[in-house]
Amino acid sequence: AMEAAVPAGTFPSFIAEGTQLGRRGEYDKALACFNNALKLRARDKHGLVARSKCYLKLGDTENALKDAEASLQDDKTFSEGLHQKAETLYTMGDFEFALVFYHRGYRLCPDLQKFRLGIEKSQEAIVNCIGSPSSVKLQNTGELCFTSRQAESKKANQKLQIKLTKDQKWTRKQKPVRNPKTERQLLGELYAHKTYLETLLKDEDLMESSTKQGMKVADLVLSGISYLDTRSEFWQQQKPIYARVRERRLRQQQWLRDKKWKPMKVGRYIKQSLEDIDMLLAGENPEESCKKAECLLKTIQGRPDDEVPNKTELIGNLHSCIGHAQLEMGWMEAALQSHQMDLASARQHDLPEAVSRALGNIGRVYARMGRFQEAVDTWEEKIPMVKSSLEKTWLFHEIGRCYLELNKTEAAQSYGQKSLQSADEEGDVEWQLYATVLVAEAQVKLKDYWSAIKNFEKALEKAKLIRSKAAQKAIL
């Protein structure tokens, strides 16, 4: 009973403290906070995702996957849960399954860039390891089931240990010999640990001995080497994304030192930096994303116009990236300023697409600040610039929500109906659901109760269609 006791605190305070500790790299302490939070609200999906991320940082992929799956139990469309499940599978080396869940998330939330980035990195990893036999096993059940490569590796290692006899001494099953230089590059600082463990295998007396807990030293050493083998294979598969980071940094520094940049090299450097900025933001590291974007902005501003392709568009784009990161960090005024700089530059150089982007982002910041009238004014200016039905759906819905907050109920209903019309054109069931709920909420405020009931019933059908239990519950 004493162990189950939770220290004094509320669910939000435990989550906030855990998140703060996680950012500082104190994952064990963060895990304790998330455990306490989930003792107060065992099935909270946001708490489960937070703890799953923490487990992933600690290298405990098994528990990370359990929590990610638990966060989706009541709501299969929960985007944070889908993304965390995909990230965990990707880290486990199950690229094919990760791709399935990145795609599922992208279909539900096409405006969330992190799902698109996940699709790209999974496809790249799959292409990079084509030819190696897949250890993924599909089973024909309702939800996707699988045996992870990590679990397969664990089983293989257990079989290997059982097969060891005294005649074989402590030698391992032969793997294809990898160039030591390649292995050193892949494992980095861990390479020294691997060579040390391999030298221990030669000490027969030590291998025969056991620890105080009764575990054979040989088993411990073999599992350590097996883990490092698995890691190096995983990092080799991911080489296009991670293993060249140091080389890239050195090349970038060299380019920055050059008096004259070569156009092709500059283009590659900028493209890669923008991908890194996107990936850091999608990976929920806005601080690093912001720093990298500011650093690139400073570098580009200091170079002559003829050396940087599309310099003006690029500077505006970087202001936009910085604004996104600042918004994620909760720096509202700074985010507003960054997006306004993007807008000013776009207007000055007559870039209609950039003007539309900046207006959309400024409206988002105003709405988050609770300045709903300014959000509406900004977004209404954007309307003539929007071409796709999906973007119109989103824009009309957000304007309608703001009007609802401002108690301008007829305008809210009108924009809800416009949003629904665009969602019908697009054939997007989820946006049809959001728009119908908005119309119904406006009708409740207008005391048009029968129309509201009819629209809530339509929304309920849409919620059943996309199997969202949370939406069904809220509508009922």
PDB file of C-alpha atoms in Angstrom, residues 193-322:
ATOM      1  CA  HIS A 193      33.061  -1.114 -25.363  1.00  0.00           C
ATOM      2  CA  LYS A 194      32.452  -3.749 -28.046  1.00  0.00           C
ATOM      3  CA  THR A 195      36.153  -4.567 -28.489  1.00  0.00           C
ATOM      4  CA  TYR A 196      36.515  -4.761 -24.664  1.00  0.00           C
ATOM      5  CA  LEU A 197      33.602  -7.240 -24.424  1.00  0.00           C
ATOM      6  CA  GLU A 198      35.115  -9.325 -27.230  1.00  0.00           C
ATOM      7  CA  THR A 199      38.443  -9.576 -25.358  1.00  0.00           C
ATOM      8  CA  LEU A 200      36.544 -10.766 -22.255  1.00  0.00           C
ATOM      9  CA  LEU A 201      35.211 -13.742 -24.242  1.00  0.00           C
ATOM     10  CA  LYS A 202      38.764 -15.105 -24.422  1.00  0.00           C
ATOM     11  CA  ASP A 203      39.017 -15.336 -20.603  1.00  0.00           C
ATOM     12  CA  GLU A 204      37.612 -18.862 -20.035  1.00  0.00           C
ATOM     13  CA  ASP A 205      37.619 -18.709 -16.209  1.00  0.00           C
ATOM     14  CA  LEU A 206      35.707 -15.456 -16.208  1.00  0.00           C
ATOM     15  CA  MET A 207      33.175 -16.816 -18.730  1.00  0.00           C
ATOM     16  CA  GLU A 208      32.518 -19.879 -16.504  1.00  0.00           C
ATOM     17  CA  SER A 209      31.845 -17.677 -13.437  1.00  0.00           C
ATOM     18  CA  SER A 210      28.530 -16.229 -12.268  1.00  0.00           C
ATOM     19  CA  THR A 211      27.425 -12.931 -10.723  1.00  0.00           C
ATOM     20  CA  LYS A 212      26.043 -12.611  -7.181  1.00  0.00           C
ATOM     21  CA  GLN A 213      22.550 -12.652  -8.685  1.00  0.00           C
ATOM     22  CA  GLY A 214      23.313 -16.054 -10.272  1.00  0.00           C
ATOM     23  CA  MET A 215      23.607 -14.843 -13.881  1.00  0.00           C
ATOM     24  CA  LYS A 216      26.424 -16.289 -15.993  1.00  0.00           C
ATOM     25  CA  VAL A 217      28.998 -13.674 -16.963  1.00  0.00           C
ATOM     26  CA  ALA A 218      29.130 -15.267 -20.432  1.00  0.00           C
ATOM     27  CA  ASP A 219      25.405 -14.563 -20.908  1.00  0.00           C
ATOM     28  CA  LEU A 220      25.848 -10.917 -19.920  1.00  0.00           C
ATOM     29  CA  VAL A 221      28.837 -10.424 -22.235  1.00  0.00           C
ATOM     30  CA  LEU A 222      27.112 -12.143 -25.180  1.00  0.00           C
ATOM     31  CA  SER A 223      23.907 -10.121 -24.747  1.00  0.00           C
ATOM     32  CA  GLY A 224      25.991  -6.910 -24.634  1.00  0.00           C
ATOM     33  CA  ILE A 225      27.771  -7.797 -27.887  1.00  0.00           C
ATOM     34  CA  SER A 226      24.483  -8.879 -29.497  1.00  0.00           C
ATOM     35  CA  TYR A 227      22.914  -5.524 -28.539  1.00  0.00           C
ATOM     36  CA  LEU A 228      25.827  -3.584 -30.086  1.00  0.00           C
ATOM     37  CA  ASP A 229      25.628  -5.717 -33.254  1.00  0.00           C
ATOM     38  CA  THR A 230      21.911  -4.934 -33.526  1.00  0.00           C
ATOM     39  CA  ARG A 231      22.583  -1.212 -32.995  1.00  0.00           C
ATOM     40  CA  SER A 232      25.315  -1.063 -35.628  1.00  0.00           C
ATOM     41  CA  GLU A 233      23.019  -2.860 -38.130  1.00  0.00           C
ATOM     42  CA  PHE A 234      20.231  -0.407 -37.302  1.00  0.00           C
ATOM     43  CA  TRP A 235      22.507   2.629 -37.678  1.00  0.00           C
ATOM     44  CA  GLN A 236      23.842   1.281 -40.957  1.00  0.00           C
ATOM     45  CA  GLN A 237      20.261   1.045 -42.265  1.00  0.00           C
ATOM     46  CA  GLN A 238      19.667   4.641 -41.189  1.00  0.00           C
ATOM     47  CA  LYS A 239      22.934   5.967 -42.581  1.00  0.00           C
ATOM     48  CA  PRO A 240      21.316   8.474 -44.979  1.00  0.00           C
ATOM     49  CA  ILE A 241      19.628  10.186 -42.031  1.00  0.00           C
ATOM     50  CA  TYR A 242      21.956   9.968 -39.064  1.00  0.00           C
ATOM     51  CA  ALA A 243      25.363   8.452 -39.679  1.00  0.00           C
ATOM     52  CA  ARG A 244      26.623  11.308 -41.845  1.00  0.00           C
ATOM     53  CA  VAL A 245      25.776  14.111 -39.431  1.00  0.00           C
ATOM     54  CA  ARG A 246      29.391  14.704 -38.365  1.00  0.00           C
ATOM     55  CA  GLU A 247      30.684  14.617 -41.971  1.00  0.00           C
ATOM     56  CA  ARG A 248      27.943  17.055 -42.982  1.00  0.00           C
ATOM     57  CA  ARG A 249      28.824  19.436 -40.158  1.00  0.00           C
ATOM     58  CA  LEU A 250      32.504  19.419 -41.145  1.00  0.00           C
ATOM     59  CA  ARG A 251      31.614  20.070 -44.796  1.00  0.00           C
ATOM     60  CA  GLN A 252      29.315  22.926 -43.812  1.00  0.00           C
ATOM     61  CA  GLN A 253      32.066  24.542 -41.731  1.00  0.00           C
ATOM     62  CA  GLN A 254      34.436  24.233 -44.691  1.00  0.00           C
ATOM     63  CA  TRP A 255      31.914  25.881 -47.029  1.00  0.00           C
ATOM     64  CA  LEU A 256      31.386  28.706 -44.558  1.00  0.00           C
ATOM     65  CA  ARG A 257      35.154  29.324 -44.470  1.00  0.00           C
ATOM     66  CA  ASP A 258      35.361  29.490 -48.285  1.00  0.00           C
ATOM     67  CA  LYS A 259      35.418  33.039 -49.638  1.00  0.00           C
ATOM     68  CA  LYS A 260      33.200  32.090 -52.584  1.00  0.00           C
ATOM     69  CA  TRP A 261      30.522  29.405 -52.226  1.00  0.00           C
ATOM     70  CA  LYS A 262      30.037  26.981 -55.117  1.00  0.00           C
ATOM     71  CA  PRO A 263      26.356  27.111 -56.209  1.00  0.00           C
ATOM     72  CA  MET A 264      25.755  23.324 -56.164  1.00  0.00           C
ATOM     73  CA  LYS A 265      27.319  22.922 -52.719  1.00  0.00           C
ATOM     74  CA  VAL A 266      25.320  25.875 -51.377  1.00  0.00           C
ATOM     75  CA  GLY A 267      22.055  24.389 -52.668  1.00  0.00           C
ATOM     76  CA  ARG A 268      22.785  21.043 -51.018  1.00  0.00           C
ATOM     77  CA  TYR A 269      23.844  22.685 -47.746  1.00  0.00           C
ATOM     78  CA  ILE A 270      20.671  24.813 -47.597  1.00  0.00           C
ATOM     79  CA  LYS A 271      18.385  21.896 -48.539  1.00  0.00           C
ATOM     80  CA  GLN A 272      19.949  19.654 -45.882  1.00  0.00           C
ATOM     81  CA  SER A 273      19.779  22.395 -43.210  1.00  0.00           C
ATOM     82  CA  LEU A 274      16.070  23.013 -43.933  1.00  0.00           C
ATOM     83  CA  GLU A 275      15.384  19.264 -43.651  1.00  0.00           C
ATOM     84  CA  ASP A 276      17.204  19.223 -40.278  1.00  0.00           C
ATOM     85  CA  ILE A 277      15.159  22.229 -39.073  1.00  0.00           C
ATOM     86  CA  ASP A 278      11.898  20.470 -40.091  1.00  0.00           C
ATOM     87  CA  MET A 279      12.970  17.169 -38.525  1.00  0.00           C
ATOM     88  CA  LEU A 280      13.912  18.785 -35.205  1.00  0.00           C
ATOM     89  CA  LEU A 281      10.528  20.536 -35.017  1.00  0.00           C
ATOM     90  CA  ALA A 282       8.664  17.351 -36.006  1.00  0.00           C
ATOM     91  CA  GLY A 283      10.681  15.462 -33.368  1.00  0.00           C
ATOM     92  CA  GLU A 284       9.413  17.952 -30.756  1.00  0.00           C
ATOM     93  CA  ASN A 285      12.718  19.730 -30.265  1.00  0.00           C
ATOM     94  CA  PRO A 286      11.671  23.333 -31.062  1.00  0.00           C
ATOM     95  CA  GLU A 287      14.641  24.835 -29.166  1.00  0.00           C
ATOM     96  CA  GLU A 288      17.228  23.173 -31.443  1.00  0.00           C
ATOM     97  CA  SER A 289      15.079  23.789 -34.541  1.00  0.00           C
ATOM     98  CA  CYS A 290      14.920  27.503 -33.687  1.00  0.00           C
ATOM     99  CA  LYS A 291      18.691  27.730 -33.019  1.00  0.00           C
ATOM    100  CA  LYS A 292      19.535  26.012 -36.319  1.00  0.00           C
ATOM    101  CA  ALA A 293      17.112  28.226 -38.298  1.00  0.00           C
ATOM    102  CA  GLU A 294      18.514  31.406 -36.691  1.00  0.00           C
ATOM    103  CA  CYS A 295      22.080  30.262 -37.428  1.00  0.00           C
ATOM    104  CA  LEU A 296      21.239  29.537 -41.100  1.00  0.00           C
ATOM    105  CA  LEU A 297      19.408  32.868 -41.411  1.00  0.00           C
ATOM    106  CA  LYS A 298      22.435  34.766 -40.050  1.00  0.00           C
ATOM    107  CA  THR A 299      24.794  32.910 -42.418  1.00  0.00           C
ATOM    108  CA  ILE A 300      22.625  33.568 -45.499  1.00  0.00           C
ATOM    109  CA  GLN A 301      22.074  37.234 -44.660  1.00  0.00           C
ATOM    110  CA  GLY A 302      25.864  37.654 -44.496  1.00  0.00           C
ATOM    111  CA  ARG A 303      26.443  36.271 -48.033  1.00  0.00           C
ATOM    112  CA  PRO A 304      26.163  38.205 -51.348  1.00  0.00           C
ATOM    113  CA  ASP A 305      22.855  37.783 -53.241  1.00  0.00           C
ATOM    114  CA  ASP A 306      24.488  36.069 -56.243  1.00  0.00           C
ATOM    115  CA  GLU A 307      25.877  33.287 -54.021  1.00  0.00           C
ATOM    116  CA  VAL A 308      22.532  32.176 -52.511  1.00  0.00           C
ATOM    117  CA  PRO A 309      19.786  30.892 -54.844  1.00  0.00           C
ATOM    118  CA  ASN A 310      16.342  32.469 -54.168  1.00  0.00           C
ATOM    119  CA  LYS A 311      17.774  34.384 -51.211  1.00  0.00           C
ATOM    120  CA  THR A 312      14.632  36.486 -50.573  1.00  0.00           C
ATOM    121  CA  GLU A 313      12.243  33.491 -50.533  1.00  0.00           C
ATOM    122  CA  LEU A 314      14.684  31.585 -48.334  1.00  0.00           C
ATOM    123  CA  ILE A 315      14.940  34.374 -45.736  1.00  0.00           C
ATOM    124  CA  GLY A 316      11.119  34.573 -45.553  1.00  0.00           C
ATOM    125  CA  ASN A 317      10.891  30.790 -45.209  1.00  0.00           C
ATOM    126  CA  LEU A 318      13.400  30.841 -42.332  1.00  0.00           C
ATOM    127  CA  HIS A 319      11.425  33.563 -40.510  1.00  0.00           C
ATOM    128  CA  SER A 320       8.412  31.247 -40.897  1.00  0.00           C
ATOM    129  CA  CYS A 321      10.373  28.239 -39.493  1.00  0.00           C
ATOM    130  CA  ILE A 322      11.579  30.319 -36.525  1.00  0.00           C
TER     131      ILE A 322
END
